[in-house]
Short mmCIF file of C-alpha atoms in Angstrom, two decimals:
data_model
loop_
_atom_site.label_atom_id
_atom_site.label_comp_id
_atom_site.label_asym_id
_atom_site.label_seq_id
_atom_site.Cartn_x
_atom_site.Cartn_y
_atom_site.Cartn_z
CA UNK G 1 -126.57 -44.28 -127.71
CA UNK G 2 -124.83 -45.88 -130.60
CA UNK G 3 -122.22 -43.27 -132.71
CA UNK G 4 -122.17 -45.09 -135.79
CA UNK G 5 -120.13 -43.55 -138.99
CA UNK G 6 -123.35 -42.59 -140.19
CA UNK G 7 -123.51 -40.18 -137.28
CA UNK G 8 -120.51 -38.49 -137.25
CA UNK G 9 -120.82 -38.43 -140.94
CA UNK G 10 -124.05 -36.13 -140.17
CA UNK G 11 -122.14 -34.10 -137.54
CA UNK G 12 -119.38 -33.17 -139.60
CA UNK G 13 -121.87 -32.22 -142.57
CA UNK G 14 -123.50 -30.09 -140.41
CA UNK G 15 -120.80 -28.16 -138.97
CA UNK G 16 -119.63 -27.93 -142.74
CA UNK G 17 -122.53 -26.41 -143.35
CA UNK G 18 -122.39 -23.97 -140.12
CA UNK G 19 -118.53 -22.94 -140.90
CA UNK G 20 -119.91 -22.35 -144.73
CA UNK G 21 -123.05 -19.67 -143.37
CA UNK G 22 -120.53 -18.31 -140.90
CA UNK G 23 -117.70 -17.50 -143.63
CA UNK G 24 -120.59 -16.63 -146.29
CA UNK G 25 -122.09 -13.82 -143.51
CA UNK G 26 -120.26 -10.72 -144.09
CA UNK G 27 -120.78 -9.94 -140.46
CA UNK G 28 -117.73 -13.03 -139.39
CA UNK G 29 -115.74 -10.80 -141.53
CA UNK G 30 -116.44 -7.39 -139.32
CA UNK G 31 -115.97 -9.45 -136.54
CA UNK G 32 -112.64 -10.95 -137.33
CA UNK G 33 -111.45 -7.38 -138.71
CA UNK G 34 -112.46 -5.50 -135.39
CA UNK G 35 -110.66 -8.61 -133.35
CA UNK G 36 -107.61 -7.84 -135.17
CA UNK G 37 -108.20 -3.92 -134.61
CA UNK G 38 -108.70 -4.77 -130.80
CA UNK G 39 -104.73 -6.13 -131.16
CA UNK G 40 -103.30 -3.73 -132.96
CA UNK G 41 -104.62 -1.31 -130.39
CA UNK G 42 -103.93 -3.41 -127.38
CA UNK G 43 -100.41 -3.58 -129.15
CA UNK G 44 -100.10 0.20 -129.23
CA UNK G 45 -101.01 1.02 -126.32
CA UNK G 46 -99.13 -1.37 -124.21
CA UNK G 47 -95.59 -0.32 -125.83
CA UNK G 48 -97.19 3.33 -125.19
CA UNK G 49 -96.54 2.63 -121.60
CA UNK G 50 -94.07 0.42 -121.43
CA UNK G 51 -92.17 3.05 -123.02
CA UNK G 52 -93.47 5.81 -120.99
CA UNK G 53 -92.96 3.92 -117.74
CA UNK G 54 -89.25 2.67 -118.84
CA UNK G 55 -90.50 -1.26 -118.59
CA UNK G 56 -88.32 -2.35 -122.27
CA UNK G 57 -88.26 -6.00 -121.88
CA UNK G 58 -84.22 -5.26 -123.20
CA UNK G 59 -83.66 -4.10 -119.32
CA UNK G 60 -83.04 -5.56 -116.22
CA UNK G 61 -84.73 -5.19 -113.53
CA UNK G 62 -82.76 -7.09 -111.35
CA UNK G 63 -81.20 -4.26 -108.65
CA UNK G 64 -84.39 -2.00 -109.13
CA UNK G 65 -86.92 -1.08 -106.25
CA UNK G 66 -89.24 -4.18 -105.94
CA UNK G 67 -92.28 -1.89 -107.49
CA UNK G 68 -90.18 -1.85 -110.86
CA UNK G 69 -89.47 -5.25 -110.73
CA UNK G 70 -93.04 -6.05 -109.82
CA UNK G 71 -94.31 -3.63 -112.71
CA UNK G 72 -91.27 -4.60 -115.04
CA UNK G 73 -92.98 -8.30 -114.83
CA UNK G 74 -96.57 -7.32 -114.91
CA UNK G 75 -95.51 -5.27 -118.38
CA UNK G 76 -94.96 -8.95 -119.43
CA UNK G 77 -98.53 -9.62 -119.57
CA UNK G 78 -99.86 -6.19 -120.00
CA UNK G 79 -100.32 -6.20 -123.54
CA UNK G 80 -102.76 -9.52 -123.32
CA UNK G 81 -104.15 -7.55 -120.37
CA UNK G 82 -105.30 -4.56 -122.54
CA UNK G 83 -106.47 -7.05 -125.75
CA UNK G 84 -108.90 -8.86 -122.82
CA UNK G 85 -109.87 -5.39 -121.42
CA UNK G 86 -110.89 -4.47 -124.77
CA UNK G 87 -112.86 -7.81 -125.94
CA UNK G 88 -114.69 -7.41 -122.81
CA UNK G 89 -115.64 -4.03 -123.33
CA UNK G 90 -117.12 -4.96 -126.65
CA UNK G 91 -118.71 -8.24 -125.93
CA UNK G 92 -121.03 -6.34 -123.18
CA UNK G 93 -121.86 -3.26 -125.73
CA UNK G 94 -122.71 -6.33 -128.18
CA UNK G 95 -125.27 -7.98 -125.72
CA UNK G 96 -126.16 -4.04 -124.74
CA UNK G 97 -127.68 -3.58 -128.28
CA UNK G 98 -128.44 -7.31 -129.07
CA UNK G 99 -125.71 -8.23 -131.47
CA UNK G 100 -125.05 -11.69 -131.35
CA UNK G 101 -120.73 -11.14 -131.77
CA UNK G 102 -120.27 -15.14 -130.89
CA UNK G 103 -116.49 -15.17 -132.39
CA UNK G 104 -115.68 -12.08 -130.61
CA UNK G 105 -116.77 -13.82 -127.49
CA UNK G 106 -115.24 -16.80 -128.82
CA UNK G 107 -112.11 -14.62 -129.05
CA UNK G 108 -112.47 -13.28 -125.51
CA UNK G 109 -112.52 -16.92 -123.84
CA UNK G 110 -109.60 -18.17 -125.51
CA UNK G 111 -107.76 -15.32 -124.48
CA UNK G 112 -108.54 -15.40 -120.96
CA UNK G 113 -107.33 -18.74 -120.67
CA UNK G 114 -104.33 -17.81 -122.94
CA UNK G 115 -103.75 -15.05 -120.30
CA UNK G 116 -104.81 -16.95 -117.14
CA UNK G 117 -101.94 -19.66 -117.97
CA UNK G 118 -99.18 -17.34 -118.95
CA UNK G 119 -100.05 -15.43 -115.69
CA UNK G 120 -99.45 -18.83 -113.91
CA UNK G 121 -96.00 -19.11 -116.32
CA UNK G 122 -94.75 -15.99 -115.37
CA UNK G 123 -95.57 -15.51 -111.49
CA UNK G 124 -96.00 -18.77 -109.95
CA UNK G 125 -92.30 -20.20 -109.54
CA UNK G 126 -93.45 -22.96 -106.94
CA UNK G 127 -94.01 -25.95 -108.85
CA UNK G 128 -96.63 -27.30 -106.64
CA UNK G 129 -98.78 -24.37 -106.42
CA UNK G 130 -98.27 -23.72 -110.51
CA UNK G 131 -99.21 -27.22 -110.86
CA UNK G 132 -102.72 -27.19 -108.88
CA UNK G 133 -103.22 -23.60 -110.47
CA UNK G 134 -102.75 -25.54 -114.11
CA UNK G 135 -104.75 -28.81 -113.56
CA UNK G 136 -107.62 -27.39 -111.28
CA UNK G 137 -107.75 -23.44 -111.95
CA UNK G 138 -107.55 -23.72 -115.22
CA UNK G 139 -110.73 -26.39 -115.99
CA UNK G 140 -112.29 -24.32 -113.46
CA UNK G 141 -111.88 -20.76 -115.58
CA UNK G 142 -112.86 -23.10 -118.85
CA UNK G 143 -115.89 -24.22 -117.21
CA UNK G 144 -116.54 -20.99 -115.73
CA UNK G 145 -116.39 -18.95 -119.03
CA UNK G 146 -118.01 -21.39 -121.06
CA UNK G 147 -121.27 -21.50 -118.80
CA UNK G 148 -121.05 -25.07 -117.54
CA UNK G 149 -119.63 -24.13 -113.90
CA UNK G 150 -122.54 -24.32 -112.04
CA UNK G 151 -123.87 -27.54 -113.08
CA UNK G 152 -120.59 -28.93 -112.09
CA UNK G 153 -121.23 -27.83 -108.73
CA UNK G 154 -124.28 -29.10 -108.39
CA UNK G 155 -122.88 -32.31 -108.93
CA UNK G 156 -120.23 -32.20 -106.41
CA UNK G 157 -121.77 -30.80 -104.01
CA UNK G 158 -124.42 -33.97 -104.17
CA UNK G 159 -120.99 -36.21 -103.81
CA UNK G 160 -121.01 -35.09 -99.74
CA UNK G 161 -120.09 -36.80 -96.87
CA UNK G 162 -122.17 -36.31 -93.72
CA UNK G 163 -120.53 -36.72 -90.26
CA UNK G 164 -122.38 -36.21 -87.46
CA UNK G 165 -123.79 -32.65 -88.05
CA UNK G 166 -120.84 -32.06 -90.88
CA UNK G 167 -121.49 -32.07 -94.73
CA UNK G 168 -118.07 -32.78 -96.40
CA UNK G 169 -118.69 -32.24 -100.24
CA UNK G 170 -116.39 -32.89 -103.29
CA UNK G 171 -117.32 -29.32 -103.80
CA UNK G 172 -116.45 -27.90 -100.60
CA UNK G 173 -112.71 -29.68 -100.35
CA UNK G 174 -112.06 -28.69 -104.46
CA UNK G 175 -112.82 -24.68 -102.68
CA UNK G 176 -110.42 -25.19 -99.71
CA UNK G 177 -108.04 -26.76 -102.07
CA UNK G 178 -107.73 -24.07 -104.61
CA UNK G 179 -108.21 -20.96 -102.90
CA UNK G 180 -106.25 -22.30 -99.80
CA UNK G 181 -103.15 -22.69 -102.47
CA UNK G 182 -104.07 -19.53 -104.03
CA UNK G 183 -104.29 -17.50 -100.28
CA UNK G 184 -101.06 -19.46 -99.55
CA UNK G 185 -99.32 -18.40 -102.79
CA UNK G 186 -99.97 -14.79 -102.22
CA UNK G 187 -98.96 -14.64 -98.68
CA UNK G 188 -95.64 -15.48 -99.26
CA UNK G 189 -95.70 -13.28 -101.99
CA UNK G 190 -96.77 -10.44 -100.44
CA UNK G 191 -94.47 -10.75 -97.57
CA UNK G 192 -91.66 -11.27 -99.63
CA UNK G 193 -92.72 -8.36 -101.68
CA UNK G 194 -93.77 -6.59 -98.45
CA UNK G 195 -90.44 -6.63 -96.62
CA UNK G 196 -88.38 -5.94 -99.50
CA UNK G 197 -89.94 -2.57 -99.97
CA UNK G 198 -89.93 -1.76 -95.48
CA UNK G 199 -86.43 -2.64 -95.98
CA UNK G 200 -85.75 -0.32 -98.98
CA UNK G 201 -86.62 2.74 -97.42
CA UNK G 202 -83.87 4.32 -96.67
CA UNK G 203 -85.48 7.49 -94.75
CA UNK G 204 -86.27 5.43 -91.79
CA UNK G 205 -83.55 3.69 -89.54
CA UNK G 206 -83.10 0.34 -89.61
CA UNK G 207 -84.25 -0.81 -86.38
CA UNK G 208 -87.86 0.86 -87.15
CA UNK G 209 -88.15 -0.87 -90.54
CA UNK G 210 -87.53 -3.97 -88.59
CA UNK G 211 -90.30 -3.56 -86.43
CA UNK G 212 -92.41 -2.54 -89.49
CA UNK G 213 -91.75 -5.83 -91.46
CA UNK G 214 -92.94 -7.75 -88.40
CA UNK G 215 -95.98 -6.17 -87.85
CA UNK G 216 -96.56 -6.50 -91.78
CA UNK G 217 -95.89 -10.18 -91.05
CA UNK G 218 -98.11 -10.84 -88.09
CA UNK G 219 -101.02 -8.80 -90.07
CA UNK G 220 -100.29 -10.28 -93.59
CA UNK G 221 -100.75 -13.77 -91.66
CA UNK G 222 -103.81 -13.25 -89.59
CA UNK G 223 -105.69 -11.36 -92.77
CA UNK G 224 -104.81 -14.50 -94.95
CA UNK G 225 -105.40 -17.23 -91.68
CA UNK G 226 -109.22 -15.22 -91.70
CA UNK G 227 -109.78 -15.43 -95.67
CA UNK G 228 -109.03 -19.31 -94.95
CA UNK G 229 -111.20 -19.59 -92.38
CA UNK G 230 -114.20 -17.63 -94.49
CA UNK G 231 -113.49 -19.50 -97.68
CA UNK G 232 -113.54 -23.16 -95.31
CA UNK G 233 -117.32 -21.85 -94.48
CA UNK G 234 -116.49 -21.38 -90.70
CA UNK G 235 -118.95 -18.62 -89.23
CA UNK G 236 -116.62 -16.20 -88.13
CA UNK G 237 -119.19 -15.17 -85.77
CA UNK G 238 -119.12 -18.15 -83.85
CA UNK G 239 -115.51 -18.05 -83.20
CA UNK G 240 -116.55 -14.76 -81.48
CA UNK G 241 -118.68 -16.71 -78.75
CA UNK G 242 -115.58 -19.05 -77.31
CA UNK G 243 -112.45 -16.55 -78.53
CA UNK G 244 -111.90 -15.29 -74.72
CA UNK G 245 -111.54 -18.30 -73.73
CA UNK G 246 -109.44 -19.82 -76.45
CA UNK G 247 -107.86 -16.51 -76.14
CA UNK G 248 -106.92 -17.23 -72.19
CA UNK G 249 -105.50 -20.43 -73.16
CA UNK G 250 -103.20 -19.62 -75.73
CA UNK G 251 -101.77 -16.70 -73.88
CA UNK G 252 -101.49 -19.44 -71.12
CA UNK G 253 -99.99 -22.17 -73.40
CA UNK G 254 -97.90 -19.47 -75.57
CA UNK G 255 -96.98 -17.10 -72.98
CA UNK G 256 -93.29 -17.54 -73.76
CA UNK G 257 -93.75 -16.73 -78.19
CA UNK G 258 -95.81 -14.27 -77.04
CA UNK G 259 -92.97 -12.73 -74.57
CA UNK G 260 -90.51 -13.26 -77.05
CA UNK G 261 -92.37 -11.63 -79.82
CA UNK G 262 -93.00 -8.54 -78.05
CA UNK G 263 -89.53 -8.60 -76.25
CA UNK G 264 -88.14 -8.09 -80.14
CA UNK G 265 -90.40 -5.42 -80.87
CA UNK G 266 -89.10 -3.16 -77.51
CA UNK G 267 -85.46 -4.24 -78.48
CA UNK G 268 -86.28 -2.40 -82.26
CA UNK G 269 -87.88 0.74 -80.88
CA UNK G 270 -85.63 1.51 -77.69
CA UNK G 271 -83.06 0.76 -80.38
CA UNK G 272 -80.65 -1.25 -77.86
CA UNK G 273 -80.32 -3.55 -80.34
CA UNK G 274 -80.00 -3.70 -84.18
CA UNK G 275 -78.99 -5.91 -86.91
CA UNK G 276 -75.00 -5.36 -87.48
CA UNK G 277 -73.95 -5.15 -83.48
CA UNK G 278 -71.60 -7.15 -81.58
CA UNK G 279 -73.03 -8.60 -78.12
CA UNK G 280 -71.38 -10.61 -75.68
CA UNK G 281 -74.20 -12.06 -73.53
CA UNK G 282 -74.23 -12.98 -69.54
CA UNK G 283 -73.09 -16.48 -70.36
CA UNK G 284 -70.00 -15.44 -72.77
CA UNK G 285 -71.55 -16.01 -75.76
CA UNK G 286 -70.92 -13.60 -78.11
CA UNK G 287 -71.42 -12.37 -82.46
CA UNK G 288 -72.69 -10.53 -84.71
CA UNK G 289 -76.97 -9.98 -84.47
CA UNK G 290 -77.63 -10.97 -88.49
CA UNK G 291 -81.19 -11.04 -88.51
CA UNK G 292 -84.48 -10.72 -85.73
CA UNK G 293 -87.51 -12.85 -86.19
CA UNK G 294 -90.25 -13.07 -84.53
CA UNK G 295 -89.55 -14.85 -81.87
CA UNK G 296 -85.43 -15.05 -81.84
CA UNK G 297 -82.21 -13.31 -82.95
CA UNK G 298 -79.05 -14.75 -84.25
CA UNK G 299 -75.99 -14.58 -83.37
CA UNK G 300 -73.22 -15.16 -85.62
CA UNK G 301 -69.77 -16.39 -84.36
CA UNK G 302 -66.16 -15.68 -85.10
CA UNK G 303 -66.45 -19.55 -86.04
CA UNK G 304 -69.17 -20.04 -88.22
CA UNK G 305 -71.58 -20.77 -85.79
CA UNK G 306 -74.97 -19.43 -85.51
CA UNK G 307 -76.29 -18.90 -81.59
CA UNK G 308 -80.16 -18.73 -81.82
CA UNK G 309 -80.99 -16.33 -78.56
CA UNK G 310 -84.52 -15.54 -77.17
CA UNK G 311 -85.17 -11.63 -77.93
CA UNK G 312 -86.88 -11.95 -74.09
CA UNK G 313 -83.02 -12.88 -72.93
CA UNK G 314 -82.26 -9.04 -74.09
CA UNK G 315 -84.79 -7.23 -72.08
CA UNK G 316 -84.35 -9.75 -68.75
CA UNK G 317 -80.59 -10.66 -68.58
CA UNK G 318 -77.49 -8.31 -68.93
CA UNK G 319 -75.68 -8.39 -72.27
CA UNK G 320 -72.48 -6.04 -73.49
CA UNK G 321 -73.58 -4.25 -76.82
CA UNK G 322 -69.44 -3.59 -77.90
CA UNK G 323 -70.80 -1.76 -81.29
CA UNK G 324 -73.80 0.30 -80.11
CA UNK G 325 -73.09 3.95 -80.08
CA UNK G 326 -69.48 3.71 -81.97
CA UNK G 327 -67.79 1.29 -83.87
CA UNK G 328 -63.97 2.27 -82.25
CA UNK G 329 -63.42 -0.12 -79.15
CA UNK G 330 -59.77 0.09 -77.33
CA UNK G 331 -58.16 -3.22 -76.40
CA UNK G 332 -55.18 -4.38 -74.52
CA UNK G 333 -52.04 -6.27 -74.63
CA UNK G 334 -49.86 -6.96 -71.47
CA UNK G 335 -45.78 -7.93 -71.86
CA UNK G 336 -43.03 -7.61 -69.37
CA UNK G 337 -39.70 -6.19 -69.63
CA UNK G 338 -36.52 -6.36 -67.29
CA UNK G 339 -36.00 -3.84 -64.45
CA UNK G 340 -32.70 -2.80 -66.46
CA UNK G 341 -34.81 -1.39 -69.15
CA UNK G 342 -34.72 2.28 -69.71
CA UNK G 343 -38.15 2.53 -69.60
CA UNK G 344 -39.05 5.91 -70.87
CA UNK G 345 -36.72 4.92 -74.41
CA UNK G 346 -38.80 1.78 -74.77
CA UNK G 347 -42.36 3.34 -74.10
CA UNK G 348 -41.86 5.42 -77.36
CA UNK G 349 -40.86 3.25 -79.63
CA UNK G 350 -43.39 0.96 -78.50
CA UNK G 351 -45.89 3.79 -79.47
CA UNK G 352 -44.26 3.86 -82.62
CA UNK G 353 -44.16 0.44 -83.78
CA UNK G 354 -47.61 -0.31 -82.57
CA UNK G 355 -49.24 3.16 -84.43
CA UNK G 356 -48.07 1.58 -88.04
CA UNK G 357 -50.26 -1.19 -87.95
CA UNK G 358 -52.87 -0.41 -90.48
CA UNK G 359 -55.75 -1.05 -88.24
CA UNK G 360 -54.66 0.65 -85.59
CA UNK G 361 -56.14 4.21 -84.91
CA UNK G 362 -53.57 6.74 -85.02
CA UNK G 363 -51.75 9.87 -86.00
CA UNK G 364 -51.46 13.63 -86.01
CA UNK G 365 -55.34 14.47 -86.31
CA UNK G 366 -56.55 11.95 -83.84
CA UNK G 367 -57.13 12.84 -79.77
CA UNK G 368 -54.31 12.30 -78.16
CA UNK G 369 -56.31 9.88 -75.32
CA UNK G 370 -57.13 7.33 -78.94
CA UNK G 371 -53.76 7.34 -79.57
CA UNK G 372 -51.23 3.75 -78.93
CA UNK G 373 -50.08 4.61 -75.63
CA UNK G 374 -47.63 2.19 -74.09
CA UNK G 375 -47.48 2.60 -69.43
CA UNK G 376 -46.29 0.99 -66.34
CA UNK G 377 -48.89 -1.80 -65.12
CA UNK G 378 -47.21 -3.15 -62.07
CA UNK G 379 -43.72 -4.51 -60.48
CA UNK G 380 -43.84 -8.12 -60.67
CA UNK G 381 -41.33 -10.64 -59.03
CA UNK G 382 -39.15 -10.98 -62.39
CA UNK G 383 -39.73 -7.58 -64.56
CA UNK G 384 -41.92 -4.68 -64.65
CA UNK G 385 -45.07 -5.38 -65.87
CA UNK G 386 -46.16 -3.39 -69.24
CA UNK G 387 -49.25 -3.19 -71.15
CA UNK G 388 -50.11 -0.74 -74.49
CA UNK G 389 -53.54 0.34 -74.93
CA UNK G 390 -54.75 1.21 -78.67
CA UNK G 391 -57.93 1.59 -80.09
CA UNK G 392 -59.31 0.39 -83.71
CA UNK G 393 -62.63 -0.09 -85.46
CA UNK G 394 -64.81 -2.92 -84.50
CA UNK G 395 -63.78 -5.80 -82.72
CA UNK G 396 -60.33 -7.47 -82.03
CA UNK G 397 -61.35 -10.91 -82.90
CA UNK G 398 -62.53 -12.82 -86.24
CA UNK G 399 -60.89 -10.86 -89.70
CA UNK G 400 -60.53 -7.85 -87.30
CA UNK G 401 -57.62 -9.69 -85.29
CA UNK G 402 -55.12 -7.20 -84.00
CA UNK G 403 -53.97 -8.42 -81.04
CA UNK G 404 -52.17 -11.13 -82.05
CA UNK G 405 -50.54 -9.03 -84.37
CA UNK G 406 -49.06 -6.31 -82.21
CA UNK G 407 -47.66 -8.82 -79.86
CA UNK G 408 -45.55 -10.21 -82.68
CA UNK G 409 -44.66 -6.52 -83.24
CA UNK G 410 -44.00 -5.83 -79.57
CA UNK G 411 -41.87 -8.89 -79.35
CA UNK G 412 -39.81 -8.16 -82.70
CA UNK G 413 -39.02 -4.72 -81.68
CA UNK G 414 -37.56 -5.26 -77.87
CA UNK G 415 -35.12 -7.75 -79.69
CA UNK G 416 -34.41 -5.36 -81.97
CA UNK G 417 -33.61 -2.89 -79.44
CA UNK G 418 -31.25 -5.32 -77.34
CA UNK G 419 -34.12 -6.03 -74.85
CA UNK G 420 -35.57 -9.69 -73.71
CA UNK G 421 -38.72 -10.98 -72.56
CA UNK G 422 -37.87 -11.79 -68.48
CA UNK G 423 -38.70 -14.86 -67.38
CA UNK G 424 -39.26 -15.96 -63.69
CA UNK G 425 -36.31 -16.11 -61.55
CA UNK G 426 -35.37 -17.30 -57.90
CA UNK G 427 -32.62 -15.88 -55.68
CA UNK G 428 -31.53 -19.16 -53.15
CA UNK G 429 -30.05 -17.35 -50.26
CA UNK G 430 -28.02 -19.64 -47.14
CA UNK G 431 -28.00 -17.92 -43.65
CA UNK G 432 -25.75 -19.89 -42.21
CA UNK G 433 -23.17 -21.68 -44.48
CA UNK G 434 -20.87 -22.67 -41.63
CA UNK G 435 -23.22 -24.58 -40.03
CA UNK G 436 -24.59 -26.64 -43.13
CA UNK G 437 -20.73 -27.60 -43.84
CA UNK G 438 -20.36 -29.10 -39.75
CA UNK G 439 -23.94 -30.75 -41.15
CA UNK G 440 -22.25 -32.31 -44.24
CA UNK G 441 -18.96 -33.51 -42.17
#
């Protein structure tokens, strides 16, 4: 066909002529006026609620409980929400008593795909996924709305692929494609959004909500890895038929995640282990536990390291949980001091000097067996051998170092008292001097 200038001359005479009835029909007018009432209303009602529910877009939502951030964001859209609600509402009473209302259906298209893209705006932060939701959900909602969908699907599902016994259509890999990215989208946002409410509930222990947000994450991902498999046109059926079997081997092949994985959830209910403790392993590693996952915990080191462990190395090796029941550990430091010493004088103002270090437990209201106490170890060759016990809370390494500390004190303080570190000494004695002088003649 051949668009000459007399053509599009016609066209745009006709729809001239189209736009002139419409305008001259006092019906577009009722129309137009009940559109704009549908706002107004929409309008009302949505700062109604936002009001009511305390969603002002002047507050933040930032350190709220992750429903009020996830309704805070929805009241974004909700006023759109209500106006498409609304159109729809009267578009089907329309076609209920045969009124043709084509600009309020008109109106309701537009602002589905209004709404549909600043849905996309506002919730989808991953560029790739917003992307694919832009250039291939959207035509797909236009051509949905507008009527034209199917016949677009007829003609990609005719552009197939057979091979073998497999039809690959255009049709079939634009499905996977789009509601593979949309499954994927909302899995990780509904285990973000998931954990962050287990994990704000402050009625249940920690350890428990840990468990909770795993099991949320093992479910979350086999409900979204079967909506995959539905929407890729595999009869879930069939899987049925061969699943012991696949089932055999992959508890074969993944005996050790599969150890692991239930190994951390024994650790979170026996509660020998939570997120916060100090462990020193079999092996002398030791940190901080920081987080579980599913398979591993890890360690964090005085040094900035980050030891991945195996949660089955908890339940099948020996470990030393130093934080567990109580955060207060006692710790030692060992220092000799000559046998001149008056011993009993230099025990208490040890105590002293080593109870006014500020992270040292001590003082009046504290059991006597937590307070510094300062004792005879042992008689070595060149001093007696000392040692003061102490207790603090948490660990005597990393920004809790003490030790070090209190050896500088215990040093400073025999000096200042008159009394010196011994250091090994030898006594030479000759048995018979007589005899070594005949020897030197």
């Amino acid at each position: 066909m051949i668009f000459s200038t007399e053509y599009f001359n016609t066209l745009f005479a006709n729809l001239l002529i189209h736009i002139q009835h419409a305008f001259s029909n006092p019906a577009t007018y009722f129309q137009i006026f009940f559109i704009l009432a549908i706002y107004l209303c929409a309008y009302l009602l949505a700062r109604k609620i936002r009001h009511s529910f305390g969603l002002n877009a002047e507050q933040d939502p930032e350190h709220s409980h992750p429903v009020q951030k996830l309704i805070s964001r929805i009241g974004i859209v909700f006023y759109p929400l209500l106006a498409i609600i609304l159109l729809k509402i009267t578009t089907e009473i329309s076609e209920h008593i045969q009124y043709t209302a084509w600009i309020i259906n008109t109106a309701y298209v537009i602002a589905v795909i209004l709404f549909f893209y600043s849905c996309i705006t506002a919730f989808v932060s991953h560029s790739f996924i917003s992307g694919l939701f832009k250039w291939l959900g959207l035509p797909t909602l236009i051509l949905h709305l507008t009527g034209y969908l199917p016949e677009v699907i007829q003609v990609l599902e005719d552009i197939s692929l057979n091979v073998g016994n497999v039809g690959i259509s255009a049709y079939g890999l634009g499905r996977v494609l789009i509601f593979g990215a949309l499954l994927f989208w909302l899995g990780r946002v509904s285990n973000s959004f998931g954990k962050e409410i287990i994990r704000k509930q402050e009625s249940i222990d920690i350890r428990t909500r840990e468990v909770f947000t795993k099991l949320f994450e093992v479910g979350l991902f086999c409900v979204i890895s079967l909506l995959l498999l539905n929407v890729m046109g595999i009869n879930l059926t069939a899987l049925a038929v061969f699943g012991g079997a696949v089932g055999v081997g992959l508890g074969l092949g993944l005996q050790s995640i599969a150890s692991n994985f239930i190994s951390g959830i024994i650790i979170l209910l026996d509660r020998s282990l939570t997120v916060g403790d100090f462990v020193e392993l079999d092996d002398g590693s030791k940190g901080y536990v920081r987080e579980f996952r599913m398979r591993y915990a890890v360690l964090e080191t005085f040094d900035g390291k980050d030891i991945v462990v195996p949660n089955e190395k908890f339940i099948s090796s020996l470990f030393i949980n130093w934080t567990h029941k109580d955060p207060k550990q006692r710790f030692r430091v060992d220092f000799s001091v000559p046998y001149a010493t008056d011993v009993r004088a230099m025990v208490e103002f040890i105590k002293v000097a080593v109870a006014e270090h500020p992270q040292v437990i001590s003082g009046e209201d504290i059991p006597i067996e937590e307070r510094p106490d300062c004792e005879i170890d042992s008689f070595g060759d060149s001093g007696i051998n000392m040692f003061v016990e102490f207790w603090i809370s948490g660990v005597d390494d990393g920004k809790n170092r003490v030790g070090g500390d209190l050896m500088l004190i215990i040093l400073e303080t025999l000096k200042a008292n008159g009394i010196e570190i011994p250091f090994p000494q030898r006594e030479v004695t000759i048995l018979n001097p007589q005899a070594n002088k005949r020897a030197e003649v």
